[in-house]
Coordinates of C-alpha atoms in Angstrom, one line a residue:
X102 CA 0.1 -0.1 0.0
X103 CA 1.2 3.4 -0.8
X104 CA 0.4 5.9 1.9
X105 CA 0.8 9.6 1.6
X106 CA 1.1 11.4 5.1
X107 CA -0.1 14.8 5.1
X108 CA 1.6 16.8 7.9
X109 CA 2.7 19.8 9.6
X110 CA 5.7 20.0 12.1
X111 CA 3.7 18.8 15.0
X112 CA 5.0 16.0 17.4
X113 CA 2.3 13.5 16.2
X114 CA 3.2 13.8 12.7
X115 CA 6.7 13.2 13.4
X116 CA 6.1 10.3 15.7
X117 CA 3.7 8.6 13.2
X118 CA 6.1 9.0 10.4
X119 CA 8.9 7.5 12.4
X120 CA 6.4 4.3 13.3
X121 CA 5.2 4.1 9.8
X122 CA 8.8 4.1 8.4
X123 CA 9.6 0.8 10.2
X124 CA 6.7 -1.0 8.2
X125 CA 6.7 -2.6 4.9
X126 CA 4.4 0.2 3.6
X127 CA 5.5 2.6 1.1
X128 CA 5.2 5.8 2.9
X129 CA 5.5 9.4 1.5
X130 CA 5.5 12.5 3.8
X131 CA 3.8 15.6 2.3
X132 CA 4.8 18.6 4.6
X133 CA 2.5 21.7 4.5
X134 CA 4.4 24.5 6.3
X135 CA 2.2 27.6 5.4
X136 CA -1.6 27.3 5.2
X137 CA -2.1 31.1 5.0
X138 CA -1.3 31.1 1.1
X139 CA -2.1 27.5 0.2
X140 CA -3.9 27.0 -3.1
X141 CA -6.3 24.1 -2.5
X142 CA -7.0 23.9 -6.2
X143 CA -3.6 22.4 -6.6
X144 CA -4.1 19.1 -4.6
X145 CA -3.8 17.0 -7.8
X146 CA -0.2 18.3 -7.9
X147 CA 0.6 17.5 -4.3
X148 CA -0.7 13.8 -4.2
X149 CA 1.1 11.1 -6.1
X150 CA -1.1 9.3 -8.5
X151 CA 0.1 6.0 -7.1
X152 CA -1.3 6.9 -3.6
X153 CA -3.8 4.2 -2.0
X154 CA -4.4 6.1 1.4
X155 CA -3.9 9.6 2.5
X156 CA -3.6 10.1 6.3
X157 CA -4.1 13.8 7.3
X158 CA -1.9 13.9 10.5
X159 CA -2.7 17.6 11.2
X160 CA -4.1 17.0 14.8
X161 CA -6.0 20.2 16.0
X162 CA -6.8 19.9 19.6
X163 CA -6.7 23.6 20.9
X164 CA -9.9 25.5 20.9
X165 CA -8.2 28.8 22.1
X166 CA -6.0 28.7 18.9
X167 CA -9.2 28.2 16.6
X168 CA -11.1 31.1 18.4
X169 CA -8.2 33.5 18.1
X170 CA -7.9 32.8 14.3
X171 CA -11.3 31.4 13.0
X172 CA -10.3 31.4 9.2
X173 CA -7.2 29.6 10.0
X174 CA -9.1 27.0 11.9
X175 CA -11.4 26.8 8.9
X176 CA -8.7 26.1 6.6
X177 CA -7.0 23.4 8.7
X178 CA -10.2 21.6 10.0
X179 CA -12.3 22.0 7.0
X180 CA -11.0 23.3 3.8
X181 CA -7.9 21.2 3.5
X182 CA -9.5 17.9 4.4
X183 CA -12.5 18.6 2.1
X184 CA -9.9 19.2 -0.9
X185 CA -8.3 16.0 0.1
X186 CA -11.5 14.1 0.3
X187 CA -12.7 15.3 -2.9
X188 CA -9.4 14.3 -4.7
X189 CA -9.5 10.8 -2.9
X190 CA -13.1 10.3 -4.2
X191 CA -12.1 11.1 -7.8
X192 CA -9.1 8.9 -7.8
X193 CA -10.2 5.9 -5.7
X194 CA -8.2 6.7 -2.7
X195 CA -8.9 6.2 1.0
X196 CA -8.6 9.0 3.6
X197 CA -8.0 8.9 7.2
X198 CA -8.9 12.3 8.8
X199 CA -8.6 13.1 12.6
X200 CA -11.3 14.9 14.6
X201 CA -11.7 15.4 18.3
X202 CA -14.3 15.5 21.1
X203 CA -14.8 19.3 20.5
X204 CA -17.6 18.3 18.1
X205 CA -19.7 17.7 21.2
X206 CA -21.3 20.3 23.6
X207 CA -20.7 18.4 26.7
X208 CA -24.2 18.2 28.0
X209 CA -24.3 14.2 27.8
X210 CA -24.0 12.6 31.3
X211 CA -22.3 9.5 29.9
X212 CA -19.3 8.9 27.4
X213 CA -20.0 10.0 24.0
X214 CA -20.5 7.2 21.3
X215 CA -19.1 7.4 17.8
X216 CA -22.7 7.5 16.5
X217 CA -23.6 10.4 18.6
X218 CA -24.2 13.7 16.5
X219 CA -22.1 16.7 17.2
X220 CA -23.4 19.9 18.6
X221 CA -20.1 22.1 18.8
X222 CA -19.8 25.0 20.8
X223 CA -16.5 26.7 19.5
X224 CA -14.8 27.4 16.2
X225 CA -12.7 24.2 16.5
X226 CA -15.5 21.7 16.9
X227 CA -17.6 23.7 14.4
X228 CA -15.3 23.0 11.5
X229 CA -14.4 19.5 12.6
X230 CA -18.1 18.6 12.8
X231 CA -18.7 20.2 9.3
X232 CA -15.8 18.4 8.0
X233 CA -17.2 15.0 9.3
X234 CA -20.6 15.6 7.8
X235 CA -19.4 16.6 4.5
X236 CA -16.9 13.7 4.3
X237 CA -19.4 11.1 5.1
X238 CA -21.3 12.4 1.8
X239 CA -18.3 12.9 -0.4
X240 CA -16.1 10.0 0.2
X241 CA -17.5 6.7 1.2
X242 CA -14.0 5.1 1.9
X243 CA -13.1 7.1 4.8
X244 CA -11.9 6.6 8.4
X245 CA -12.8 9.6 10.8
X246 CA -10.9 9.2 14.1
X247 CA -12.0 11.4 17.0
X248 CA -9.5 12.0 19.9
X249 CA -9.7 13.1 23.5
X250 CA -7.6 15.9 24.7
X251 CA -4.2 16.5 23.4
X252 CA -1.6 16.1 26.1
X253 CA 0.9 18.2 24.6
X254 CA -1.5 21.3 25.0
X255 CA -1.9 21.0 28.8
X256 CA 1.8 20.2 29.1
X257 CA 2.4 23.6 27.4
X258 CA -0.2 25.3 29.8
X259 CA 1.3 24.0 32.9
X260 CA 5.1 24.7 31.6
X261 CA 4.1 28.1 30.5
X262 CA 2.4 28.8 34.1
X263 CA 5.9 28.0 35.8
X264 CA 7.4 31.2 34.7
X265 CA 4.3 33.4 34.6
X266 CA 4.2 34.1 38.5
X267 CA 0.3 33.7 38.5
X268 CA -1.8 30.7 39.2
X269 CA -2.9 28.2 36.5
X270 CA -6.8 28.2 36.5
X271 CA -8.3 24.9 35.4
X272 CA -11.8 23.6 36.1
X273 CA -12.8 20.5 38.1
X274 CA -16.2 20.6 36.3
X275 CA -14.7 20.0 32.8
X276 CA -13.7 16.2 32.4
X277 CA -12.3 14.2 29.6
X278 CA -9.4 11.8 28.6
X279 CA -6.0 13.2 27.6
X280 CA -4.3 11.3 24.7
X281 CA -0.4 11.1 24.3
X282 CA 1.0 11.8 20.9
X283 CA 3.0 8.7 20.8
X284 CA 0.0 6.6 21.8
X285 CA -2.3 8.0 19.1
X286 CA 0.6 7.4 16.5
X287 CA 0.5 3.8 17.5
X288 CA -3.2 3.5 17.1
X289 CA -3.2 5.1 13.6
X290 CA -0.4 2.8 12.6
X291 CA -2.4 -0.3 13.7
X292 CA -5.5 1.1 11.6
X293 CA -3.3 1.7 8.5
X294 CA -1.8 -1.8 8.9
X295 CA -5.2 -3.4 8.9
X296 CA -6.4 -1.6 6.0
X297 CA -3.3 -2.6 4.2
X298 CA -4.6 -6.1 5.0
X299 CA -7.8 -5.3 3.1
X300 CA -10.1 -4.5 6.0
X301 CA -13.0 -2.3 4.6
X302 CA -13.9 -0.7 7.9
X303 CA -15.1 2.6 6.8
X304 CA -16.7 5.2 9.2
X305 CA -16.2 7.1 12.5
X306 CA -14.0 5.8 15.4
X307 CA -12.8 7.4 18.7
X308 CA -9.9 7.0 20.6
X309 CA -8.8 8.5 24.2
X310 CA -6.4 7.4 27.0
X311 CA -7.6 4.9 29.4
X312 CA -8.8 7.1 32.3
X313 CA -11.2 10.0 32.9
X314 CA -9.9 13.1 34.6
X315 CA -10.8 16.8 35.3
X316 CA -8.7 19.5 33.7
X317 CA -7.8 20.6 37.3
X318 CA -6.7 17.2 38.3
X319 CA -4.6 16.9 35.1
X320 CA -3.1 20.2 35.9
X321 CA -2.1 19.0 39.4
X322 CA -0.7 15.8 37.9
X323 CA 1.4 17.6 35.4
X324 CA 2.7 20.0 37.8
X325 CA 4.0 17.3 39.8
X326 CA 6.2 15.9 37.0
X327 CA 10.0 15.6 37.4
X328 CA 11.2 18.6 35.5
X329 CA 8.0 20.6 35.7
X330 CA 8.1 21.1 39.6
X331 CA 10.2 23.5 41.7
X332 CA 13.4 22.9 43.6
X333 CA 13.1 20.9 46.8
X334 CA 9.7 21.6 48.3
X335 CA 8.9 24.3 46.1
X336 CA 5.8 24.3 43.9
X337 CA 6.6 25.9 40.6
X338 CA 3.1 26.0 39.1
X339 CA 0.2 26.9 41.5
X340 CA -3.0 25.3 40.0
X341 CA -6.3 26.5 41.2
X342 CA -9.8 25.1 40.6
X343 CA -11.5 28.1 38.7
X344 CA -12.9 28.6 35.4
X345 CA -10.5 29.9 33.0
X346 CA -11.4 32.7 30.4
X347 CA -11.4 30.0 27.6
X348 CA -14.0 27.7 29.5
X349 CA -16.8 28.8 27.1
X350 CA -15.3 26.9 24.4
X351 CA -14.6 23.6 26.4
X352 CA -17.4 20.9 26.8
X353 CA -17.9 19.9 30.2
X354 CA -18.0 16.4 29.5
X355 CA -15.4 15.4 26.7
X356 CA -15.2 11.7 27.5
X357 CA -15.3 9.3 24.5
X358 CA -16.5 5.6 24.3
X359 CA -13.8 3.7 22.7
X360 CA -15.4 0.2 22.4
X361 CA -16.0 0.3 18.6
X362 CA -12.2 0.8 17.8
X363 CA -11.5 -2.0 20.0
X364 CA -13.8 -4.3 18.5
X365 CA -13.0 -3.5 15.0
X366 CA -9.3 -3.1 14.9
X367 CA -8.2 -4.7 18.2
X368 CA -6.9 -1.4 19.6
X369 CA -6.8 -1.2 23.4
X370 CA -6.9 2.1 25.4
X371 CA -3.5 2.6 27.1
X372 CA -3.3 4.7 30.3
X373 CA -2.1 8.2 29.5
X374 CA -0.4 8.4 32.8
X375 CA 2.3 6.0 31.5
X376 CA 3.3 8.3 28.8
X377 CA 3.7 11.4 30.9
X378 CA 7.3 11.8 31.3
X379 CA 8.0 10.7 27.7
X380 CA 5.4 13.2 26.5
X381 CA 7.0 16.0 28.4
X382 CA 10.4 15.2 26.9
X383 CA 9.0 15.4 23.5
X384 CA 7.2 18.7 24.3
X385 CA 8.6 21.6 22.2
X386 CA 10.9 19.4 19.9
X387 CA 8.5 19.7 16.9
X388 CA 10.5 19.4 13.7
X389 CA 13.7 18.1 15.5
X390 CA 12.1 14.8 15.5
X391 CA 13.3 12.9 12.4
X392 CA 11.7 10.1 10.5
X393 CA 14.2 9.3 7.8
X394 CA 11.7 9.3 4.9
X395 CA 12.3 11.2 1.5
X396 CA 9.2 13.5 1.4
X397 CA 7.4 16.2 -0.4
X398 CA 6.7 19.8 0.6
X399 CA 4.0 22.3 -0.1
X400 CA 5.0 26.1 0.7

């Protein structure tokens, strides 16, 4: 199978490319470094005609970034995936597209199922949900993979607060499941390999780490990590249970049911806690992570 991985310089993309490079698959990275001047009409020039599967590894998990730049959020979460989907449909290709729990409003009292309809409350979720709906219509052979909270985002928050001199406000009312970049790369690799074996399992799946936690408790956990805390008994980050300014775009319940992906692909949830120190070590590396593959680039 010929796999094209569309990516930015994020940690997930680099880890995924490194994992896929160890398989028998023919993998081609396609780096899109600047979306602001991207000509989406040129997709046919980016995608090699021999491609069987396109994996869009641009993982968008930060609703604050989307609120700050709605147009960029629309391009990344909707316009680019739609251009890829239309090209895939016209050329008999498969597309694996990432989404998140931000497609939901958080009012449900139990974990969301992959069959539950979205009702987003912020720009990130709006465009991811729009993307999901249109993709189901445009491209029958697709995989939509919704994820929980990106662990890297909260690591950056806690690390940033360590030098700010102010408390980090996180809410105990907002609950979800973090996902480590390395764990998500493992999951995507497993899904790709099964598609390579001929599994026709199109549709929507969900994956998140194997423990529900509040954003406040997650902040406390991260603040206690070696390398994140202060010297001796000093606490470098003071986490308080208060609603942050960006709470309006956070679903109070972001928990995802992950039974379908386990039953279909045999993918088991792993505890996100076991990946904390490794994820902290990866934080901020971005493009410094190598994968050893010869790739393409769109400027």
